Amino acid sequence: MDGKLIVSSSPHISSPVKTKNIMLDVIIALIPALIASVYFFGPRALALVVVTVIACVVSEYISRKVMKRPQTIGDLSAVVTGMLLAFNYPATLPFWIAALGGVVAIVVVKQMFGGLGHNFANPAITARVILLTSFALRMTTWVAPHAWQGTVDATSTATPLALINSG
């Protein structure tokens, strides 16, 4: 053997692709879902996404500042978390609950455990579970697609088979 065995922490192989590029690709991939949510559930769905994304970005900025860690809002991971979390909300959810979900996702689930890559669970889905247990009625009050326009041609619910079974 010519070389020495080098023991170091990961990553062992580096790539020119950075986190910001990956997160930007994810945001671009989520745009069709955003367009569909606005089409089916109206401008309020877009407002929920905006509120949640702002809450996530501001929460990340403030928490990093308070913890005296370098800022990471430029990597766009908070934007992705905000979009994914907002897509899990009913369109009628109050904006303050949406913002609270963003704070929980970023501060409690992501930043308190070290930031991106160190969190114990997916921040968006964990925040959804916390909101679901805290605000069960508001988190399970779903509206029919196109109800914002006054026309309904489909039903959206968590368990449509239970509705069919009950008559």
Short mmCIF file of C-alpha atoms in Angstrom, two decimals:
data_model
loop_
_atom_site.label_atom_id
_atom_site.label_comp_id
_atom_site.label_asym_id
_atom_site.label_seq_id
_atom_site.Cartn_x
_atom_site.Cartn_y
_atom_site.Cartn_z
CA MET A 1 0.00 0.00 0.00
CA ASP A 2 1.42 3.33 -1.04
CA GLY A 3 -0.90 5.63 0.86
CA LYS A 4 -2.02 5.83 4.39
CA LEU A 5 -5.51 5.00 5.50
CA ILE A 6 -7.22 8.30 6.24
CA VAL A 7 -10.02 8.26 8.77
CA SER A 8 -12.28 11.30 8.71
CA SER A 9 -15.90 12.27 9.13
CA SER A 10 -18.30 12.16 6.22
CA PRO A 11 -18.79 13.14 3.48
CA HIS A 12 -15.98 11.13 1.96
CA ILE A 13 -16.87 11.98 -1.62
CA SER A 14 -17.67 15.57 -2.51
CA SER A 15 -19.71 16.89 -5.39
CA PRO A 16 -19.92 20.27 -7.07
CA VAL A 17 -23.71 20.15 -6.50
CA LYS A 18 -24.55 22.20 -3.43
CA THR A 19 -27.54 22.07 -1.09
CA LYS A 20 -28.93 25.28 -2.57
CA ASN A 21 -29.01 23.72 -6.06
CA ILE A 22 -30.80 20.63 -4.79
CA MET A 23 -33.36 22.67 -2.85
CA LEU A 24 -33.96 24.89 -5.87
CA ASP A 25 -34.64 21.77 -7.94
CA VAL A 26 -37.13 20.61 -5.29
CA ILE A 27 -38.86 24.01 -5.30
CA ILE A 28 -39.14 23.88 -9.10
CA ALA A 29 -40.53 20.33 -8.84
CA LEU A 30 -43.16 21.55 -6.32
CA ILE A 31 -44.43 24.37 -8.56
CA PRO A 32 -46.92 22.16 -10.48
CA ALA A 33 -48.39 21.03 -7.13
CA LEU A 34 -48.63 24.67 -6.07
CA ILE A 35 -50.42 25.60 -9.29
CA ALA A 36 -52.82 22.67 -8.87
CA SER A 37 -53.55 23.62 -5.25
CA VAL A 38 -54.41 27.17 -6.28
CA TYR A 39 -56.57 25.86 -9.13
CA PHE A 40 -58.50 23.44 -6.89
CA PHE A 41 -58.59 25.37 -3.61
CA GLY A 42 -58.27 29.01 -4.66
CA PRO A 43 -56.01 31.90 -3.76
CA ARG A 44 -56.24 31.03 -0.07
CA ALA A 45 -54.07 27.97 -0.76
CA LEU A 46 -51.40 30.26 -2.21
CA ALA A 47 -51.71 32.55 0.82
CA LEU A 48 -51.20 29.57 3.16
CA VAL A 49 -48.03 28.60 1.28
CA VAL A 50 -46.70 32.17 1.45
CA VAL A 51 -47.46 32.49 5.18
CA THR A 52 -45.87 29.12 5.99
CA VAL A 53 -42.76 29.77 3.90
CA ILE A 54 -42.27 33.20 5.49
CA ALA A 55 -42.72 31.70 8.96
CA CYS A 56 -40.14 29.01 8.19
CA VAL A 57 -37.55 31.41 6.76
CA VAL A 58 -37.96 33.96 9.57
CA SER A 59 -37.86 31.18 12.19
CA GLU A 60 -34.65 29.81 10.73
CA TYR A 61 -33.06 33.26 10.61
CA ILE A 62 -33.99 34.11 14.20
CA SER A 63 -33.11 30.70 15.63
CA ARG A 64 -29.69 30.68 13.96
CA LYS A 65 -29.07 34.21 15.27
CA VAL A 66 -30.12 33.29 18.82
CA MET A 67 -28.03 30.10 18.77
CA LYS A 68 -25.06 32.10 17.40
CA ARG A 69 -24.66 29.78 14.43
CA PRO A 70 -23.86 30.79 10.85
CA GLN A 71 -26.94 31.72 8.79
CA THR A 72 -28.31 29.00 6.52
CA ILE A 73 -31.41 30.64 5.06
CA GLY A 74 -29.58 30.91 1.74
CA ASP A 75 -29.66 27.12 1.26
CA LEU A 76 -33.46 27.30 0.62
CA SER A 77 -34.21 24.30 2.85
CA ALA A 78 -36.59 26.41 4.95
CA VAL A 79 -38.52 27.33 1.79
CA VAL A 80 -38.87 23.65 0.88
CA THR A 81 -40.02 22.82 4.41
CA GLY A 82 -42.58 25.64 4.28
CA MET A 83 -43.97 24.50 0.93
CA LEU A 84 -44.21 20.85 1.97
CA LEU A 85 -45.88 21.79 5.25
CA ALA A 86 -48.39 24.10 3.55
CA PHE A 87 -49.36 21.33 1.13
CA ASN A 88 -50.45 19.31 4.18
CA TYR A 89 -52.85 22.00 5.41
CA PRO A 90 -56.56 22.25 4.70
CA ALA A 91 -57.30 25.40 2.68
CA THR A 92 -59.42 26.81 5.51
CA LEU A 93 -56.70 26.62 8.18
CA PRO A 94 -56.22 29.94 10.02
CA PHE A 95 -53.00 31.70 9.06
CA TRP A 96 -51.74 31.83 12.64
CA ILE A 97 -51.84 28.04 12.89
CA ALA A 98 -50.01 27.80 9.56
CA ALA A 99 -47.30 30.14 10.87
CA LEU A 100 -47.09 28.21 14.14
CA GLY A 101 -46.51 25.03 12.13
CA GLY A 102 -43.61 26.70 10.34
CA VAL A 103 -42.05 27.75 13.64
CA VAL A 104 -42.43 24.25 15.09
CA ALA A 105 -40.95 22.64 11.97
CA ILE A 106 -37.88 24.85 11.88
CA VAL A 107 -37.12 25.69 15.49
CA VAL A 108 -38.21 22.56 17.34
CA VAL A 109 -37.63 19.80 14.80
CA LYS A 110 -34.80 21.17 12.66
CA GLN A 111 -32.65 23.75 14.47
CA MET A 112 -32.76 22.38 18.02
CA PHE A 113 -31.13 19.22 16.73
CA GLY A 114 -28.37 20.90 14.74
CA GLY A 115 -29.93 22.06 11.49
CA LEU A 116 -30.12 20.52 8.04
CA GLY A 117 -29.08 16.88 8.04
CA HIS A 118 -29.13 16.56 11.82
CA ASN A 119 -32.86 16.63 12.50
CA PHE A 120 -34.35 13.45 13.95
CA ALA A 121 -37.36 13.44 11.62
CA ASN A 122 -38.77 15.25 8.62
CA PRO A 123 -39.59 18.76 9.91
CA ALA A 124 -42.67 19.29 7.74
CA ILE A 125 -44.44 16.05 8.58
CA THR A 126 -43.49 16.21 12.25
CA ALA A 127 -44.93 19.73 12.49
CA ARG A 128 -48.08 18.46 10.78
CA VAL A 129 -48.44 15.70 13.38
CA ILE A 130 -47.95 18.21 16.21
CA LEU A 131 -50.57 20.54 14.71
CA LEU A 132 -52.93 17.62 14.12
CA THR A 133 -52.78 16.63 17.77
CA SER A 134 -53.06 20.25 18.94
CA PHE A 135 -55.76 21.48 16.55
CA ALA A 136 -57.53 18.29 15.47
CA LEU A 137 -60.77 19.85 14.24
CA ARG A 138 -59.13 22.62 12.23
CA MET A 139 -56.54 20.27 10.75
CA THR A 140 -59.21 17.80 9.60
CA THR A 141 -61.77 20.22 8.19
CA TRP A 142 -61.27 19.66 4.49
CA VAL A 143 -63.09 21.53 1.75
CA ALA A 144 -64.25 20.21 -1.59
CA PRO A 145 -62.20 21.19 -4.64
CA HIS A 146 -63.55 24.28 -6.40
CA ALA A 147 -65.73 25.09 -3.38
CA TRP A 148 -64.18 28.57 -3.45
CA GLN A 149 -65.83 29.06 -6.86
CA GLY A 150 -69.17 27.73 -5.73
CA THR A 151 -68.98 24.57 -7.86
CA VAL A 152 -68.17 21.11 -6.57
CA ASP A 153 -67.58 18.10 -8.79
CA ALA A 154 -65.46 15.96 -6.47
CA THR A 155 -64.99 15.09 -2.82
CA SER A 156 -61.71 15.30 -0.95
CA THR A 157 -61.54 13.55 2.39
CA ALA A 158 -59.16 11.47 4.44
CA THR A 159 -61.36 8.36 4.34
CA PRO A 160 -63.89 8.40 1.46
CA LEU A 161 -64.67 4.69 1.93
CA ALA A 162 -65.94 5.39 5.46
CA LEU A 163 -68.37 7.95 4.01
CA ILE A 164 -69.60 5.50 1.41
CA ASN A 165 -70.01 2.81 4.07
CA SER A 166 -72.09 5.11 6.29
CA GLY A 167 -74.44 5.91 3.42
#
